[in-house]
CSV table of C-alpha atoms (C1' of nucleotides) in Angstrom, one decimal:
chain,number,residue,atom,x,y,z
A,1,MET,CA,0.0,0.0,0.0
A,2,ALA,CA,2.9,2.3,0.7
A,3,GLN,CA,4.7,4.2,-2.1
A,4,VAL,CA,6.6,1.3,-3.7
A,5,LYS,CA,9.1,3.5,-5.6
A,6,PRO,CA,10.2,6.8,-4.2
A,7,MET,CA,8.8,9.8,-6.1
A,8,ARG,CA,10.9,11.8,-8.5
A,9,ALA,CA,12.2,15.0,-7.0
A,10,ASP,CA,10.1,17.3,-9.1
A,11,ALA,CA,7.0,15.1,-8.6
A,12,ARG,CA,7.4,15.3,-4.8
A,13,ARG,CA,8.0,19.1,-5.0
A,14,ASN,CA,4.9,19.7,-7.1
A,15,TYR,CA,2.8,17.4,-4.9
A,16,GLU,CA,3.6,19.5,-1.8
A,17,ARG,CA,3.1,22.7,-3.6
A,18,LEU,CA,-0.3,21.5,-4.7
A,19,LEU,CA,-1.3,20.5,-1.2
A,20,LYS,CA,-0.3,23.9,0.1
A,21,ALA,CA,-2.2,25.8,-2.7
A,22,ALA,CA,-5.2,23.5,-2.1
A,23,ALA,CA,-5.4,24.2,1.6
A,24,GLU,CA,-5.3,28.0,0.8
A,25,ALA,CA,-7.9,27.8,-1.9
A,26,PHE,CA,-10.3,25.5,0.0
A,27,ALA,CA,-10.0,27.8,3.0
A,28,GLU,CA,-10.7,30.8,0.8
A,29,HIS,CA,-13.4,29.6,-1.5
A,30,GLY,CA,-14.8,26.5,0.1
A,31,GLU,CA,-14.8,22.9,-1.1
A,32,ASN,CA,-15.7,24.0,-4.7
A,33,ALA,CA,-12.6,26.1,-5.2
A,34,SER,CA,-11.5,26.0,-8.9
A,35,LEU,CA,-9.1,23.2,-9.5
A,36,ASP,CA,-7.4,24.9,-12.3
A,37,ASP,CA,-6.9,27.9,-10.1
A,38,ILE,CA,-5.3,25.6,-7.5
A,39,ALA,CA,-2.9,24.4,-10.1
A,40,LYS,CA,-2.1,28.0,-11.1
A,41,ARG,CA,-1.5,29.0,-7.5
A,42,ALA,CA,0.9,26.1,-7.1
A,43,GLY,CA,2.7,27.1,-10.3
A,44,VAL,CA,2.0,23.8,-12.1
A,45,GLY,CA,-0.1,22.8,-15.1
A,46,SER,CA,-3.5,21.4,-14.5
A,47,GLY,CA,-2.4,18.1,-16.0
A,48,THR,CA,0.0,17.8,-13.0
A,49,LEU,CA,-2.8,18.4,-10.6
A,50,TYR,CA,-5.0,15.7,-12.1
A,51,ARG,CA,-2.2,13.2,-12.3
A,52,HIS,CA,-1.5,13.5,-8.6
A,53,PHE,CA,-5.2,13.8,-7.5
A,54,PRO,CA,-7.6,12.2,-10.0
A,55,THR,CA,-10.6,13.6,-8.3
A,56,ARG,CA,-11.6,16.6,-6.2
A,57,GLN,CA,-12.3,14.1,-3.4
A,58,ALA,CA,-8.7,12.8,-3.5
A,59,LEU,CA,-7.3,16.2,-3.2
A,60,LEU,CA,-9.6,17.1,-0.4
A,61,GLU,CA,-8.6,14.0,1.4
A,62,ALA,CA,-4.9,14.6,1.0
A,63,THR,CA,-5.3,18.1,2.1
A,64,TYR,CA,-7.1,17.2,5.3
A,65,VAL,CA,-5.6,13.8,6.4
A,66,ASP,CA,-3.6,15.5,9.1
A,67,ARG,CA,-6.7,17.1,10.5
A,68,ILE,CA,-8.5,13.8,10.5
A,69,GLU,CA,-5.6,12.1,12.2
A,70,ALA,CA,-5.6,14.9,14.8
A,71,LEU,CA,-9.3,14.1,15.5
A,72,GLY,CA,-8.4,10.5,15.9
A,73,GLU,CA,-5.8,11.4,18.5
A,74,ARG,CA,-8.1,13.8,20.2
A,75,ALA,CA,-10.4,10.8,20.8
A,76,ASP,CA,-7.8,9.1,22.9
A,77,GLU,CA,-6.8,12.2,24.8
A,78,ILE,CA,-10.4,13.0,25.7
A,79,ALA,CA,-11.0,9.4,26.7
A,80,LYS,CA,-8.2,9.7,29.3
A,81,GLU,CA,-9.8,12.8,30.8
A,82,LEU,CA,-13.5,12.1,30.9
A,83,SER,CA,-15.9,9.3,31.5
A,84,PRO,CA,-16.7,7.3,28.5
A,85,GLY,CA,-20.1,8.9,28.0
A,86,GLU,CA,-18.8,12.4,28.4
A,87,ALA,CA,-15.8,11.6,26.2
A,88,LEU,CA,-18.0,10.5,23.3
A,89,VAL,CA,-20.1,13.7,23.5
A,90,GLU,CA,-17.1,15.9,23.8
A,91,TRP,CA,-15.4,14.2,20.8
A,92,LEU,CA,-18.5,14.5,18.7
A,93,TYR,CA,-18.6,18.2,19.7
A,94,GLU,CA,-15.1,18.6,18.3
A,95,VAL,CA,-15.9,16.7,15.2
A,96,CYS,CA,-18.9,19.0,14.6
A,97,VAL,CA,-16.9,22.1,15.2
A,98,ARG,CA,-14.2,21.1,12.8
A,99,THR,CA,-16.9,20.2,10.2
A,100,THR,CA,-18.4,23.6,10.4
A,101,GLU,CA,-15.2,25.6,10.8
A,102,VAL,CA,-12.9,24.1,8.3
A,103,ARG,CA,-14.2,24.8,4.9
A,104,GLY,CA,-14.1,21.7,2.7
A,105,LEU,CA,-13.9,19.3,5.5
A,106,LYS,CA,-17.6,18.7,5.5
A,107,SER,CA,-17.8,16.9,2.1
A,108,LEU,CA,-14.9,14.8,3.0
A,109,LEU,CA,-16.3,13.7,6.4
A,110,GLY,CA,-19.6,13.2,4.6
A,111,SER,CA,-18.3,10.8,2.1
A,112,ALA,CA,-16.3,9.0,4.8
A,113,VAL,CA,-19.6,7.8,6.4
A,114,THR,CA,-21.4,7.3,3.1
A,115,ASP,CA,-22.5,3.7,2.4
A,116,GLY,CA,-21.2,2.4,-1.0
A,117,SER,CA,-19.1,5.5,-1.6
A,118,ARG,CA,-17.1,5.2,-4.8
A,119,VAL,CA,-13.9,5.5,-2.9
A,120,GLU,CA,-13.3,2.2,-1.1
A,121,LEU,CA,-12.3,2.7,2.5
A,122,THR,CA,-10.3,5.9,2.4
A,123,ALA,CA,-7.8,6.6,5.0
A,124,CYS,CA,-10.1,9.3,6.5
A,125,ALA,CA,-13.0,6.9,6.7
A,126,THR,CA,-10.9,4.4,8.5
A,127,HIS,CA,-9.5,6.8,11.0
A,128,MET,CA,-12.9,8.2,11.9
A,129,LYS,CA,-14.6,4.9,12.2
A,130,ALA,CA,-11.8,3.5,14.3
A,131,ALA,CA,-12.0,6.4,16.7
A,132,ALA,CA,-15.8,6.2,16.9
A,133,GLU,CA,-15.6,2.5,17.6
A,134,ARG,CA,-13.4,3.0,20.6
A,135,LEU,CA,-15.5,5.7,22.1
A,136,VAL,CA,-18.9,4.1,21.3
A,137,GLY,CA,-17.7,0.8,22.6
A,138,ALA,CA,-16.6,2.3,25.9
A,139,ALA,CA,-19.7,4.3,26.4
A,140,GLN,CA,-21.9,1.2,25.8
A,141,GLU,CA,-19.8,-0.8,28.3
A,142,GLU,CA,-20.4,1.9,30.8
A,143,GLY,CA,-24.1,1.9,30.1
A,144,THR,CA,-24.4,5.6,29.0
A,145,LEU,CA,-25.1,4.9,25.4
A,146,ARG,CA,-27.8,2.8,23.8
A,147,ARG,CA,-26.6,-0.5,22.7
A,148,ASP,CA,-28.6,-0.4,19.5
A,149,VAL,CA,-26.5,2.2,17.8
A,150,GLU,CA,-23.4,1.5,15.7
A,151,PRO,CA,-20.4,3.8,15.5
A,152,ILE,CA,-21.3,4.7,11.9
A,153,ASP,CA,-24.7,5.8,13.1
A,154,VAL,CA,-23.2,8.1,15.6
A,155,LEU,CA,-20.9,9.6,13.0
A,156,ARG,CA,-23.7,10.1,10.6
A,157,LEU,CA,-25.9,11.8,13.2
A,158,ALA,CA,-23.0,14.0,14.2
A,159,HIS,CA,-22.7,15.0,10.5
A,160,GLY,CA,-26.4,15.8,10.7
A,161,VAL,CA,-26.0,17.9,13.7
A,162,ALA,CA,-23.2,19.8,12.0
A,163,THR,CA,-25.4,20.3,9.0
A,164,ALA,CA,-28.3,21.6,11.2
A,165,SER,CA,-25.9,24.0,13.0
A,166,GLU,CA,-24.6,25.3,9.7
A,167,LEU,CA,-28.1,26.4,8.8
A,168,ALA,CA,-28.1,28.9,11.6
A,169,LYS,CA,-26.2,32.1,10.9
A,170,GLY,CA,-23.6,31.7,13.7
A,171,GLY,CA,-23.2,28.0,13.0
A,172,GLY,CA,-20.6,27.4,15.7
A,173,SER,CA,-22.7,28.7,18.5
A,174,HIS,CA,-25.5,26.2,17.8
A,175,VAL,CA,-23.4,23.1,17.8
A,176,ARG,CA,-23.3,22.5,21.5
A,177,ARG,CA,-27.1,23.0,21.8
A,178,TYR,CA,-28.1,20.8,18.9
A,179,LEU,CA,-25.7,18.1,19.9
A,180,SER,CA,-27.2,18.0,23.4
A,181,LEU,CA,-30.7,17.9,21.9
A,182,LEU,CA,-29.5,14.7,20.1
A,183,THR,CA,-27.9,13.2,23.2
A,184,GLU,CA,-30.7,14.1,25.6
A,185,GLY,CA,-33.6,13.7,23.2
A,186,LEU,CA,-36.3,16.1,22.4
A,187,ARG,CA,-38.6,15.0,25.2
A,188,PRO,CA,-38.5,16.9,28.4
A,189,GLY,CA,-36.1,15.5,30.9
B,1,MET,CA,-47.8,40.8,-3.8
B,2,ALA,CA,-50.1,39.0,-6.3
B,3,GLN,CA,-49.6,39.3,-10.0
B,4,VAL,CA,-50.7,42.9,-10.7
B,5,LYS,CA,-51.1,42.5,-14.4
B,6,PRO,CA,-52.2,39.3,-15.9
B,7,MET,CA,-49.4,37.5,-17.8
B,8,ARG,CA,-49.4,37.6,-21.5
B,9,ALA,CA,-50.7,34.4,-23.1
B,10,ASP,CA,-47.4,33.2,-24.4
B,11,ALA,CA,-45.6,34.1,-21.2
B,12,ARG,CA,-48.0,32.0,-19.2
B,13,ARG,CA,-47.7,29.1,-21.5
B,14,ASN,CA,-43.9,29.1,-21.4
B,15,TYR,CA,-44.0,29.5,-17.6
B,16,GLU,CA,-46.0,26.3,-17.3
B,17,ARG,CA,-44.0,24.4,-19.8
B,18,LEU,CA,-40.8,25.3,-17.9
B,19,LEU,CA,-42.2,24.1,-14.6
B,20,LYS,CA,-43.2,20.8,-16.2
B,21,ALA,CA,-39.8,20.4,-17.8
B,22,ALA,CA,-38.1,21.4,-14.5
B,23,ALA,CA,-40.0,18.8,-12.5
B,24,GLU,CA,-38.9,16.1,-15.0
B,25,ALA,CA,-35.3,17.2,-15.1
B,26,PHE,CA,-34.9,17.6,-11.3
B,27,ALA,CA,-36.4,14.2,-10.8
B,28,GLU,CA,-34.1,12.7,-13.4
B,29,HIS,CA,-30.8,14.5,-12.6
B,30,GLY,CA,-31.2,15.9,-9.2
B,31,GLU,CA,-31.1,19.5,-8.1
B,32,ASN,CA,-28.1,20.4,-10.3
B,33,ALA,CA,-29.9,19.5,-13.5
B,34,SER,CA,-28.7,21.7,-16.4
B,35,LEU,CA,-30.9,24.8,-16.7
B,36,ASP,CA,-30.2,25.2,-20.4
B,37,ASP,CA,-31.3,21.6,-20.8
B,38,ILE,CA,-34.6,22.4,-18.9
B,39,ALA,CA,-35.1,25.3,-21.3
B,40,LYS,CA,-34.5,23.0,-24.2
B,41,ARG,CA,-36.9,20.4,-22.9
B,42,ALA,CA,-39.5,23.0,-22.5
B,43,GLY,CA,-38.9,24.2,-26.1
B,44,VAL,CA,-38.0,27.7,-25.1
B,45,GLY,CA,-34.8,29.7,-25.2
B,46,SER,CA,-32.6,29.9,-22.1
B,47,GLY,CA,-33.3,33.7,-21.9
B,48,THR,CA,-36.9,32.9,-21.3
B,49,LEU,CA,-36.1,30.5,-18.5
B,50,TYR,CA,-33.9,33.1,-16.8
B,51,ARG,CA,-36.5,35.8,-17.2
B,52,HIS,CA,-39.1,33.8,-15.4
B,53,PHE,CA,-36.8,32.3,-12.8
B,54,PRO,CA,-33.8,34.4,-12.1
B,55,THR,CA,-32.0,31.8,-10.0
B,56,ARG,CA,-32.0,28.0,-9.7
B,57,GLN,CA,-33.4,28.5,-6.3
B,58,ALA,CA,-36.4,30.4,-7.7
B,59,LEU,CA,-37.1,27.6,-10.2
B,60,LEU,CA,-36.7,25.0,-7.5
B,61,GLU,CA,-39.2,26.8,-5.3
B,62,ALA,CA,-41.8,27.2,-8.0
B,63,THR,CA,-41.4,23.6,-8.9
B,64,TYR,CA,-42.0,22.4,-5.4
B,65,VAL,CA,-44.4,24.8,-3.8
B,66,ASP,CA,-47.3,22.4,-4.2
B,67,ARG,CA,-45.3,19.7,-2.4
B,68,ILE,CA,-44.5,22.1,0.4
B,69,GLU,CA,-48.1,23.2,0.7
B,70,ALA,CA,-49.1,19.5,0.8
B,71,LEU,CA,-46.7,19.1,3.8
B,72,GLY,CA,-48.3,22.0,5.5
B,73,GLU,CA,-51.7,20.4,5.1
B,74,ARG,CA,-50.5,17.1,6.2
B,75,ALA,CA,-49.5,18.8,9.5
B,76,ASP,CA,-53.1,19.5,10.2
B,77,GLU,CA,-54.4,16.2,9.1
B,78,ILE,CA,-51.9,14.4,11.3
B,79,ALA,CA,-52.7,16.7,14.2
B,80,LYS,CA,-56.3,15.5,14.1
B,81,GLU,CA,-55.4,11.9,14.3
B,82,LEU,CA,-52.6,11.7,16.8
B,83,SER,CA,-51.7,13.3,20.1
B,84,PRO,CA,-49.6,16.4,19.8
B,85,GLY,CA,-46.3,14.7,20.6
B,86,GLU,CA,-46.9,11.8,18.2
B,87,ALA,CA,-48.2,14.2,15.5
B,88,LEU,CA,-45.0,16.2,15.6
B,89,VAL,CA,-42.8,13.2,15.2
B,90,GLU,CA,-45.0,11.7,12.5
B,91,TRP,CA,-44.9,15.0,10.6
B,92,LEU,CA,-41.1,15.3,10.9
B,93,TYR,CA,-41.0,11.7,9.6
B,94,GLU,CA,-42.9,12.7,6.5
B,95,VAL,CA,-40.8,15.8,6.0
B,96,CYS,CA,-37.6,13.7,6.2
B,97,VAL,CA,-39.0,11.1,3.8
B,98,ARG,CA,-39.9,13.8,1.2
B,99,THR,CA,-36.5,15.4,1.7
B,100,THR,CA,-34.7,12.2,0.8
B,101,GLU,CA,-37.1,10.9,-1.8
B,102,VAL,CA,-37.8,13.9,-3.9
B,103,ARG,CA,-34.6,14.9,-5.6
B,104,GLY,CA,-34.1,18.7,-5.5
B,105,LEU,CA,-36.3,19.2,-2.5
B,106,LYS,CA,-33.4,19.0,-0.1
B,107,SER,CA,-31.7,22.2,-1.1
B,108,LEU,CA,-35.0,24.1,-1.1
B,109,LEU,CA,-35.9,22.9,2.4
B,110,GLY,CA,-32.4,23.6,3.5
B,111,SER,CA,-32.4,27.2,2.4
B,112,ALA,CA,-35.9,27.6,3.9
B,113,VAL,CA,-34.4,27.2,7.4
B,114,THR,CA,-31.2,29.0,6.8
B,115,ASP,CA,-30.6,32.1,8.7
B,116,GLY,CA,-29.9,35.2,6.6
B,117,SER,CA,-30.6,33.4,3.4
B,118,ARG,CA,-30.5,35.8,0.4
B,119,VAL,CA,-34.0,35.1,-0.4
B,120,GLU,CA,-36.1,37.0,2.1
B,121,LEU,CA,-38.9,34.8,3.4
B,122,THR,CA,-39.8,32.6,0.5
B,123,ALA,CA,-43.3,31.1,0.4
B,124,CYS,CA,-41.8,27.7,1.2
B,125,ALA,CA,-40.0,28.9,4.3
B,126,THR,CA,-43.2,30.6,5.5
B,127,HIS,CA,-45.3,27.4,5.0
B,128,MET,CA,-42.9,25.2,6.8
B,129,LYS,CA,-42.3,27.5,9.7
B,130,ALA,CA,-46.0,28.0,10.2
B,131,ALA,CA,-46.7,24.3,10.2
B,132,ALA,CA,-43.8,23.6,12.5
B,133,GLU,CA,-45.0,26.3,14.9
B,134,ARG,CA,-48.5,24.8,15.2
B,135,LEU,CA,-47.2,21.3,16.0
B,136,VAL,CA,-44.3,22.4,18.2
B,137,GLY,CA,-46.6,24.7,20.2
B,138,ALA,CA,-49.2,21.9,20.8
B,139,ALA,CA,-46.6,19.4,21.8
B,140,GLN,CA,-45.1,21.8,24.3
B,141,GLU,CA,-48.5,22.6,25.7
B,142,GLU,CA,-49.0,18.9,26.2
B,143,GLY,CA,-45.6,18.6,27.8
B,144,THR,CA,-44.1,16.1,25.4
B,145,LEU,CA,-41.6,18.4,23.9
B,146,ARG,CA,-38.9,20.4,25.6
B,147,ARG,CA,-39.9,24.1,26.0
B,148,ASP,CA,-36.4,25.3,25.1
B,149,VAL,CA,-36.6,24.4,21.5
B,150,GLU,CA,-38.0,26.7,18.7
B,151,PRO,CA,-39.9,25.5,15.7
B,152,ILE,CA,-36.9,26.5,13.5
B,153,ASP,CA,-34.6,24.3,15.6
B,154,VAL,CA,-36.9,21.3,15.0
B,155,LEU,CA,-36.9,21.9,11.3
B,156,ARG,CA,-33.2,22.2,11.2
B,157,LEU,CA,-32.7,19.1,13.2
B,158,ALA,CA,-35.1,17.2,10.9
B,159,HIS,CA,-33.0,18.4,8.0
B,160,GLY,CA,-30.0,17.0,9.8
B,161,VAL,CA,-31.7,13.7,10.3
B,162,ALA,CA,-32.6,13.6,6.6
B,163,THR,CA,-29.0,14.3,5.8
B,164,ALA,CA,-27.7,11.6,8.1
B,165,SER,CA,-30.2,9.1,6.6
B,166,GLU,CA,-29.1,10.0,3.1
B,167,LEU,CA,-25.5,8.9,4.0
B,168,ALA,CA,-26.7,5.4,4.3
B,169,LYS,CA,-27.2,3.4,1.1
B,170,GLY,CA,-31.0,2.8,1.6
B,171,GLY,CA,-31.6,6.3,2.8
B,172,GLY,CA,-35.3,5.9,3.4
B,173,SER,CA,-35.0,2.9,5.7
B,174,HIS,CA,-32.9,4.8,8.2
B,175,VAL,CA,-35.1,7.8,8.6
B,176,ARG,CA,-37.4,6.3,11.2
B,177,ARG,CA,-34.5,5.0,13.2
B,178,TYR,CA,-32.4,8.2,13.2
B,179,LEU,CA,-35.5,10.3,13.9
B,180,SER,CA,-36.3,8.2,16.9
B,181,LEU,CA,-32.7,8.5,18.1
B,182,LEU,CA,-33.2,12.3,18.0
B,183,THR,CA,-36.5,12.2,19.8
B,184,GLU,CA,-35.5,9.7,22.5
B,185,GLY,CA,-31.9,10.7,22.8
B,186,LEU,CA,-28.8,8.6,22.6
B,187,ARG,CA,-28.9,7.6,26.3
B,188,PRO,CA,-30.4,4.3,27.2
B,189,GLY,CA,-34.1,4.6,28.1
C,1,DA,C1',27.6,12.6,-21.3
C,2,DG,C1',23.9,9.7,-22.8
C,3,DT,C1',19.7,7.0,-22.3
C,4,DT,C1',15.4,6.3,-20.7
C,5,DA,C1',11.3,6.5,-18.4
C,6,DA,C1',8.8,9.5,-15.5
C,7,DA,C1',6.7,13.7,-15.1
C,8,DC,C1',5.3,18.1,-16.9
C,9,DG,C1',2.2,21.7,-18.9
C,10,DG,C1',-1.0,24.0,-21.3
C,11,DA,C1',-3.8,24.0,-25.4
C,12,DG,C1',-8.2,22.7,-26.4
C,13,DA,C1',-12.7,19.9,-26.3
C,14,DC,C1',-16.5,20.0,-23.7
C,15,DA,C1',-20.3,21.4,-20.6
C,16,DG,C1',-22.7,24.7,-17.9
C,17,DT,C1',-24.3,29.6,-16.6
C,18,DC,C1',-26.2,33.7,-17.8
C,19,DC,C1',-26.7,38.1,-20.4
C,20,DC,C1',-27.7,40.9,-24.3
C,21,DC,C1',-30.3,42.8,-27.9
C,22,DG,C1',-32.5,42.3,-32.5
C,23,DC,C1',-36.8,40.1,-33.7
C,24,DT,C1',-41.6,38.3,-33.0
C,25,DT,C1',-46.0,38.1,-30.9
C,26,DT,C1',-49.6,39.9,-28.2
C,27,DT,C1',-52.5,43.4,-26.8
C,28,DC,C1',-54.3,48.0,-27.0
C,29,DT,C1',-56.1,51.7,-29.6
C,30,DT,C1',-59.0,54.0,-32.7
D,1,DA,C1',-59.2,45.8,-39.0
D,2,DA,C1',-54.9,48.0,-39.1
D,3,DG,C1',-51.2,50.0,-37.0
D,4,DA,C1',-48.4,51.1,-32.9
D,5,DA,C1',-46.6,50.1,-28.5
D,6,DA,C1',-45.4,47.0,-25.2
D,7,DA,C1',-44.2,42.7,-23.7
D,8,DG,C1',-41.9,38.8,-24.4
D,9,DC,C1',-38.8,35.6,-27.0
D,10,DG,C1',-34.5,33.1,-28.1
D,11,DG,C1',-30.2,31.8,-29.2
D,12,DG,C1',-25.6,33.5,-30.0
D,13,DG,C1',-21.7,34.3,-27.4
D,14,DA,C1',-18.7,35.6,-23.4
D,15,DC,C1',-17.2,33.5,-19.5
D,16,DT,C1',-15.8,30.0,-16.1
D,17,DG,C1',-14.7,25.4,-14.8
D,18,DT,C1',-13.4,20.4,-15.8
D,19,DC,C1',-10.4,17.1,-17.5
D,20,DT,C1',-7.5,14.9,-21.3
D,21,DC,C1',-4.1,14.4,-24.6
D,22,DC,C1',0.5,14.4,-26.3
D,23,DG,C1',4.8,16.9,-27.6
D,24,DT,C1',8.4,18.5,-24.5
D,25,DT,C1',11.3,18.6,-20.4
D,26,DT,C1',13.8,16.7,-16.6
D,27,DA,C1',15.5,13.6,-13.0
D,28,DA,C1',17.7,9.3,-12.3
D,29,DC,C1',20.8,6.0,-13.4
D,30,DT,C1',24.6,4.3,-15.9
DNA sequence: AGTTAAACGGAGACAGTCCCCGCTTTTCTT
DNA sequence: AAGAAAAGCGGGGACTGTCTCCGTTTAACT
């Protein structure tokens, strides 16, 4: 699975430049930033971009793997500090916040939890699912999470909460509230 | 607000043709169906399409107002048959199902509950909010819905549930489940 | 230095959006 | 009924974005 042959020097250089340009462009214009423009920013031809990243999704993934990995690590940090139930909620909160804050991350996380997505098991999907499994399993052990939900359900619902929050003007400020409505339920407590 | 002058005969004819073509195209290709193609199907020039419907959103709205109105009426029908709490849930279920079933409806319903949307208070937004207000109010009276949620919150969360369901392959079959996770909460009952 | 294979780049085919403005159709007037 | 004014039509074309193809360049290895 790993790079069998080392990349040629110019290829490696262009790859990195493209990632940098992509991060800028996605941050500036959202997930639909023009790909040709990204190539231009990076100072390479568009052919080079498409050779390295055959689809927008591939570029998005490469651009944000580190963020996704960071989320995976956060899961474990949080798990050390809080009880399993609290840890799950707090992690989901962070996932939602990133989803709404980091432009372009949303579609990536979305396709990571989509059934039958073209892209077979991307690195991002794997990371997220693994982290969710750990937290969900622990919370169920503890008895603070229903046993009839799967990790993937939780991830999808978190994505839904992020989407709902985004619909409000100050998206971020609604995340906590909407997430707690999900965890506590809409019935009066 | 109503049409001050009656439309010219040809204008009216083209308007209707466009709506019919749009319904077909959106059903076939989703909300991003080509507008020029819709004009072609309708047998009119693209200028005519853009004159009647300045934005994709406007066309989407005109295409689906009747569906939205139907949802508004369903709210009242359901309210007659079930207790307030059950009625709200059942209505939300139908909203979610339509959202996932009718291609193109999603982005319309989404922008209807978006804060600070360009389009000031569209007919769709008004209908949905009014229906939600009735059901939410009744359920809160009855005591089966938290008092700290607004109708708009409920609509947004329903949109989130629809989004989450869509991420699963057989979108429709997950709606009931995800909606009940929202109403009951993720904690064990 | 020479050879080779990998990588480059940007022109260009294609598709979609949307506007502009000369032309046609309808409607109004007398 | 005929002519004028108003309303509406439509499609050409500018523009933007995607993505591929293939002649040219360049790194890597002798």
